[in-house]
Coordinates of C-alpha atoms and ligand atoms in Angstrom, one line a residue:
M1210 CA 53.4 -127.1 -29.2
G1211 CA 51.1 -126.7 -32.2
R1212 CA 49.7 -129.8 -33.8
V1213 CA 49.9 -130.2 -37.5
R1214 CA 47.2 -132.6 -38.7
S1215 CA 48.1 -133.1 -42.3
Y1216 CA 50.7 -135.7 -43.1
L1217 CA 53.9 -134.8 -44.8
I1218 CA 55.5 -137.6 -46.9
A1219 CA 59.0 -136.7 -48.1
G1220 CA 61.3 -138.6 -50.5
N1221 CA 65.0 -138.4 -49.9
W1222 CA 66.6 -139.6 -53.1
K1223 CA 70.1 -139.5 -51.6
M1224 CA 72.9 -140.0 -54.2
H1225 CA 70.6 -141.8 -56.6
T1226 CA 69.2 -141.2 -60.1
L1227 CA 70.6 -139.8 -63.3
R1228 CA 68.8 -136.9 -64.9
A1229 CA 66.3 -138.7 -67.0
E1230 CA 65.3 -141.0 -64.1
A1231 CA 65.0 -138.1 -61.8
V1232 CA 62.7 -136.2 -64.2
D1233 CA 60.6 -139.3 -64.9
L1234 CA 60.2 -140.0 -61.2
A1235 CA 59.3 -136.4 -60.4
R1236 CA 56.7 -136.4 -63.2
R1237 CA 55.1 -139.5 -61.9
V1238 CA 55.0 -138.2 -58.4
A1239 CA 53.6 -134.9 -59.5
E1240 CA 50.9 -136.6 -61.6
H1241 CA 49.9 -138.8 -58.6
A1242 CA 50.0 -136.1 -56.0
R1243 CA 46.8 -134.5 -57.5
S1244 CA 44.9 -137.5 -56.3
V1245 CA 46.1 -137.2 -52.7
P1246 CA 45.1 -133.6 -51.8
A1247 CA 45.1 -134.1 -48.0
V1248 CA 48.8 -135.1 -48.1
R1249 CA 51.7 -132.7 -48.3
V1250 CA 54.4 -134.2 -50.6
M1251 CA 58.1 -133.3 -50.9
V1252 CA 60.9 -134.8 -52.9
A1253 CA 64.6 -134.1 -52.4
P1254 CA 66.7 -135.0 -55.5
P1255 CA 70.5 -134.6 -55.8
F1256 CA 71.7 -131.0 -56.3
P1257 CA 72.3 -131.2 -60.1
W1258 CA 68.7 -132.3 -60.7
L1259 CA 67.0 -129.6 -58.6
L1260 CA 66.3 -127.4 -61.7
P1261 CA 65.0 -130.1 -64.0
V1262 CA 63.0 -131.6 -61.2
A1263 CA 61.6 -128.2 -60.3
E1264 CA 60.5 -127.9 -64.0
A1265 CA 58.9 -131.4 -63.8
L1266 CA 57.0 -130.5 -60.7
A1267 CA 55.8 -127.1 -61.9
G1268 CA 52.1 -126.6 -61.5
S1269 CA 51.9 -129.6 -59.2
P1270 CA 51.4 -129.6 -55.4
V1271 CA 54.7 -131.4 -54.8
A1272 CA 57.3 -129.3 -53.0
L1273 CA 61.0 -129.4 -53.9
G1274 CA 63.6 -130.0 -51.2
A1275 CA 67.4 -130.2 -51.1
Q1276 CA 69.4 -132.8 -49.1
D1277 CA 71.9 -130.3 -47.5
V1278 CA 72.9 -126.7 -47.4
H1279 CA 75.8 -124.6 -46.3
W1280 CA 75.5 -122.1 -43.4
E1281 CA 77.1 -119.1 -45.2
R1282 CA 75.3 -116.9 -47.7
K1283 CA 78.2 -117.0 -50.2
G1284 CA 82.0 -117.1 -50.3
A1285 CA 85.0 -119.3 -50.8
Y1286 CA 83.4 -122.7 -49.8
T1287 CA 84.3 -124.9 -52.7
G1288 CA 81.7 -127.6 -53.3
A1289 CA 79.1 -126.0 -51.1
V1290 CA 75.6 -124.7 -51.9
S1291 CA 74.0 -121.7 -50.2
P1292 CA 70.5 -121.3 -48.8
E1293 CA 69.8 -118.5 -51.3
M1294 CA 70.9 -120.7 -54.2
L1295 CA 68.4 -123.4 -53.1
K1296 CA 65.6 -120.9 -52.8
D1297 CA 66.5 -119.6 -56.3
A1298 CA 66.4 -123.2 -57.6
G1299 CA 62.9 -123.5 -56.4
C1300 CA 63.4 -125.3 -53.1
E1301 CA 60.9 -125.0 -50.3
Y1302 CA 62.5 -127.5 -48.0
V1303 CA 66.0 -128.6 -47.0
I1304 CA 67.1 -131.7 -45.1
V1305 CA 69.6 -130.8 -42.4
G1306 CA 71.7 -133.1 -40.2
H1307 CA 70.9 -136.4 -41.9
S1308 CA 72.7 -139.2 -40.1
E1309 CA 74.7 -139.9 -43.3
R1310 CA 75.9 -136.3 -43.2
R1311 CA 76.8 -136.7 -39.6
Q1312 CA 78.5 -140.0 -40.2
Y1313 CA 80.4 -139.4 -43.5
F1314 CA 80.8 -135.6 -43.7
G1315 CA 81.6 -134.6 -40.1
E1316 CA 78.3 -132.8 -39.5
T1317 CA 78.0 -131.8 -35.8
D1318 CA 75.3 -130.3 -33.7
E1319 CA 77.1 -127.0 -34.1
T1320 CA 77.1 -127.1 -38.0
V1321 CA 73.5 -128.3 -37.9
F1322 CA 72.5 -125.3 -35.8
R1323 CA 74.2 -122.9 -38.2
K1324 CA 72.6 -124.6 -41.2
L1325 CA 69.2 -124.4 -39.6
Q1326 CA 69.7 -120.7 -38.8
A1327 CA 70.8 -120.0 -42.4
A1328 CA 68.0 -121.9 -44.0
I1329 CA 65.3 -120.3 -41.9
S1330 CA 66.8 -116.8 -42.6
V1331 CA 66.0 -117.1 -46.3
G1332 CA 62.6 -118.8 -45.7
L1333 CA 63.5 -122.4 -46.4
R1334 CA 61.7 -125.0 -44.3
P1335 CA 64.3 -127.2 -42.7
V1336 CA 63.8 -130.9 -42.0
L1337 CA 66.0 -131.6 -39.0
C1338 CA 67.1 -135.2 -38.7
V1339 CA 67.8 -136.9 -35.4
G1340 CA 68.4 -140.5 -34.4
E1341 CA 70.4 -142.9 -32.3
T1342 CA 72.8 -145.6 -33.4
L1343 CA 72.2 -149.3 -32.5
D1344 CA 74.9 -149.2 -29.8
Q1345 CA 73.3 -146.1 -28.3
R1346 CA 69.8 -147.8 -28.2
Q1347 CA 71.2 -151.0 -26.8
A1348 CA 72.9 -149.0 -24.0
G1349 CA 69.6 -147.3 -23.2
W1350 CA 70.7 -143.9 -24.3
T1351 CA 68.1 -143.3 -27.0
L1352 CA 66.3 -140.4 -25.4
K1353 CA 69.5 -138.9 -24.0
V1354 CA 71.0 -138.8 -27.6
I1355 CA 67.8 -137.3 -29.1
R1356 CA 67.7 -134.7 -26.3
R1357 CA 71.4 -133.7 -27.0
Q1358 CA 70.8 -133.5 -30.8
L1359 CA 67.6 -131.4 -30.3
W1360 CA 69.1 -128.9 -27.8
G1361 CA 72.3 -128.6 -29.9
A1362 CA 70.4 -127.9 -33.0
L1363 CA 67.5 -125.8 -31.7
E1364 CA 68.5 -123.9 -28.6
G1365 CA 69.1 -120.2 -29.5
L1366 CA 67.2 -120.4 -32.8
T1367 CA 64.3 -118.0 -33.1
P1368 CA 61.3 -120.3 -33.2
P1369 CA 59.9 -120.4 -36.7
A1370 CA 56.1 -120.6 -37.2
A1371 CA 56.5 -124.1 -38.6
F1372 CA 59.2 -126.7 -38.3
T1373 CA 59.8 -130.3 -39.3
I1374 CA 61.9 -132.9 -37.5
A1375 CA 62.5 -136.4 -38.8
Y1376 CA 63.2 -139.2 -36.3
E1377 CA 65.5 -141.6 -38.1
P1378 CA 67.0 -144.3 -36.0
V1379 CA 70.4 -144.9 -37.6
W1380 CA 70.0 -148.7 -37.3
A1381 CA 66.7 -148.6 -39.3
I1382 CA 68.1 -146.6 -42.3
G1383 CA 68.6 -148.7 -45.4
T1384 CA 68.6 -151.9 -43.4
G1385 CA 65.2 -153.2 -44.1
V1386 CA 64.7 -153.3 -40.3
P1387 CA 62.3 -150.5 -39.4
A1388 CA 61.6 -149.4 -35.9
H1389 CA 58.5 -150.7 -34.3
P1390 CA 55.7 -148.1 -34.5
E1391 CA 55.6 -148.1 -30.6
Q1392 CA 59.3 -147.2 -30.6
A1393 CA 58.7 -144.4 -33.0
Q1394 CA 55.7 -143.2 -31.0
E1395 CA 57.8 -143.1 -27.8
V1396 CA 60.5 -141.0 -29.4
H1397 CA 58.1 -138.8 -31.3
A1398 CA 56.2 -137.9 -28.1
F1399 CA 59.5 -137.1 -26.5
I1400 CA 60.6 -134.9 -29.4
R1401 CA 57.4 -132.9 -29.2
A1402 CA 57.8 -132.4 -25.4
E1403 CA 61.4 -131.5 -25.7
V1404 CA 60.9 -129.0 -28.5
A1405 CA 58.2 -127.4 -26.4
R1406 CA 60.7 -127.0 -23.6
I1407 CA 63.4 -125.6 -25.8
W1408 CA 61.3 -123.1 -27.7
N1409 CA 58.5 -122.5 -25.2
A1410 CA 56.5 -121.2 -28.2
S1411 CA 53.7 -122.4 -30.4
V1412 CA 55.3 -124.0 -33.5
G1413 CA 53.5 -126.0 -36.1
L1414 CA 55.6 -129.1 -35.7
H1415 CA 55.7 -132.1 -38.1
V1416 CA 57.5 -135.0 -36.6
L1417 CA 58.3 -137.6 -39.4
Y1418 CA 59.5 -141.2 -39.0
G1419 CA 62.3 -142.4 -41.3
G1420 CA 64.1 -145.7 -41.6
S1421 CA 63.1 -148.6 -44.0
V1422 CA 59.6 -147.2 -44.6
T1423 CA 57.8 -149.2 -47.3
P1424 CA 54.2 -149.4 -48.5
D1425 CA 53.9 -152.5 -46.3
N1426 CA 54.8 -150.9 -43.0
V1427 CA 53.9 -147.2 -43.4
E1428 CA 50.4 -147.5 -42.1
G1429 CA 51.6 -148.6 -38.6
F1430 CA 53.7 -145.5 -38.3
L1431 CA 51.1 -143.1 -39.6
R1432 CA 48.5 -144.5 -37.1
A1433 CA 50.8 -143.6 -34.2
P1434 CA 49.4 -140.4 -32.7
D1435 CA 52.6 -138.4 -32.7
V1436 CA 53.8 -139.5 -36.2
D1437 CA 53.0 -136.8 -38.7
G1438 CA 54.4 -138.4 -41.8
A1439 CA 57.4 -140.2 -43.2
L1440 CA 60.9 -139.4 -44.6
V1441 CA 61.3 -142.2 -47.2
G1442 CA 64.7 -143.2 -48.7
G1443 CA 64.8 -146.4 -50.8
A1444 CA 61.1 -146.7 -51.4
S1445 CA 60.9 -143.1 -52.7
L1446 CA 63.0 -144.1 -55.7
K1447 CA 60.3 -146.3 -57.1
A1448 CA 57.3 -144.2 -58.3
E1449 CA 54.9 -147.0 -57.6
A1450 CA 56.0 -147.6 -54.0
F1451 CA 56.1 -143.9 -53.2
C1452 CA 52.7 -143.3 -54.7
T1453 CA 51.3 -146.2 -52.7
I1454 CA 52.6 -144.6 -49.6
L1455 CA 50.9 -141.4 -50.6
D1456 CA 47.6 -143.2 -51.1
I1457 CA 47.9 -144.8 -47.7
A1458 CA 48.5 -141.4 -46.1
Q1459 CA 45.6 -140.0 -48.0
N1460 CA 43.3 -142.7 -46.8
L1461 CA 44.3 -142.3 -43.2
S1462 CA 44.0 -138.5 -43.3
A1463 CA 40.3 -138.5 -42.7
G1464 CA 40.9 -139.9 -39.3
R1465 CA 43.2 -137.1 -38.3
S1466 CA 41.2 -134.1 -39.3
G1467 CA 40.0 -131.7 -36.6
Ligands
13P2936 P1 65.5 -145.8 -46.1 O1 64.1 -145.5 -46.3 O2 66.2 -146.2 -47.4 O3 65.8 -146.6 -44.9 O4 66.2 -144.3 -45.8 C1 65.7 -143.5 -44.8 C2 66.3 -142.2 -44.8 O5 67.5 -142.1 -44.5 C3 65.5 -141.1 -45.4 O6 66.2 -139.9 -45.1

């Protein structure tokens, strides 16, 4: 499995921000991103702010992402947004299979698979989210759950040249209780090995950690050998916190080159 050495730091704004806040946040991240050239940066605002945020990011190195996508190209799917619409709005990335989508919106491994296929077919870069619940971890099922999510989502997909997976333990999301970097490292190494088994092809794979990432704890994750970046929720809504995370990734980048 190909190794991607540059960090990707992504902000998932979830269902937060009104337009003015979104544009202000995007402008500040865009401005700061110029000083962290070794780090790839992405922000995923709510759907209605994709266009104004795209405008705010124009000319900056920050990539735009969406938080979800439908699997069909078009049709009678009230409330849904197609992959081509996201491309047209300026998105490069799309988050697929976030645990909140799985928990509150009935997302399954089957719909995740179809969304990934649809996103890849129009040239979007998906960020596939996987992760176990607290009950599953306590029962010792973590790797089994991750394996099932990976095979369900990826088996049968034509391997893309580059792909991103975010390991987000459900118990660490929005709780202020992050995983220990060693727990992340164990799962990340497993994800890498499992993706190699599923696809048996050379894919530039970024494996991100997500779940209560802050400026205070991100360094521990980024130092883990199989952690290629972070998917940040709450801390991505504060420009200062998110930019500090970018600075930390930039400072650690030198150690990862080669
Ligand atoms: P928090 O960083 O708020 O825990 O959210 C993580 C997440 O779900 C990012 O997708």
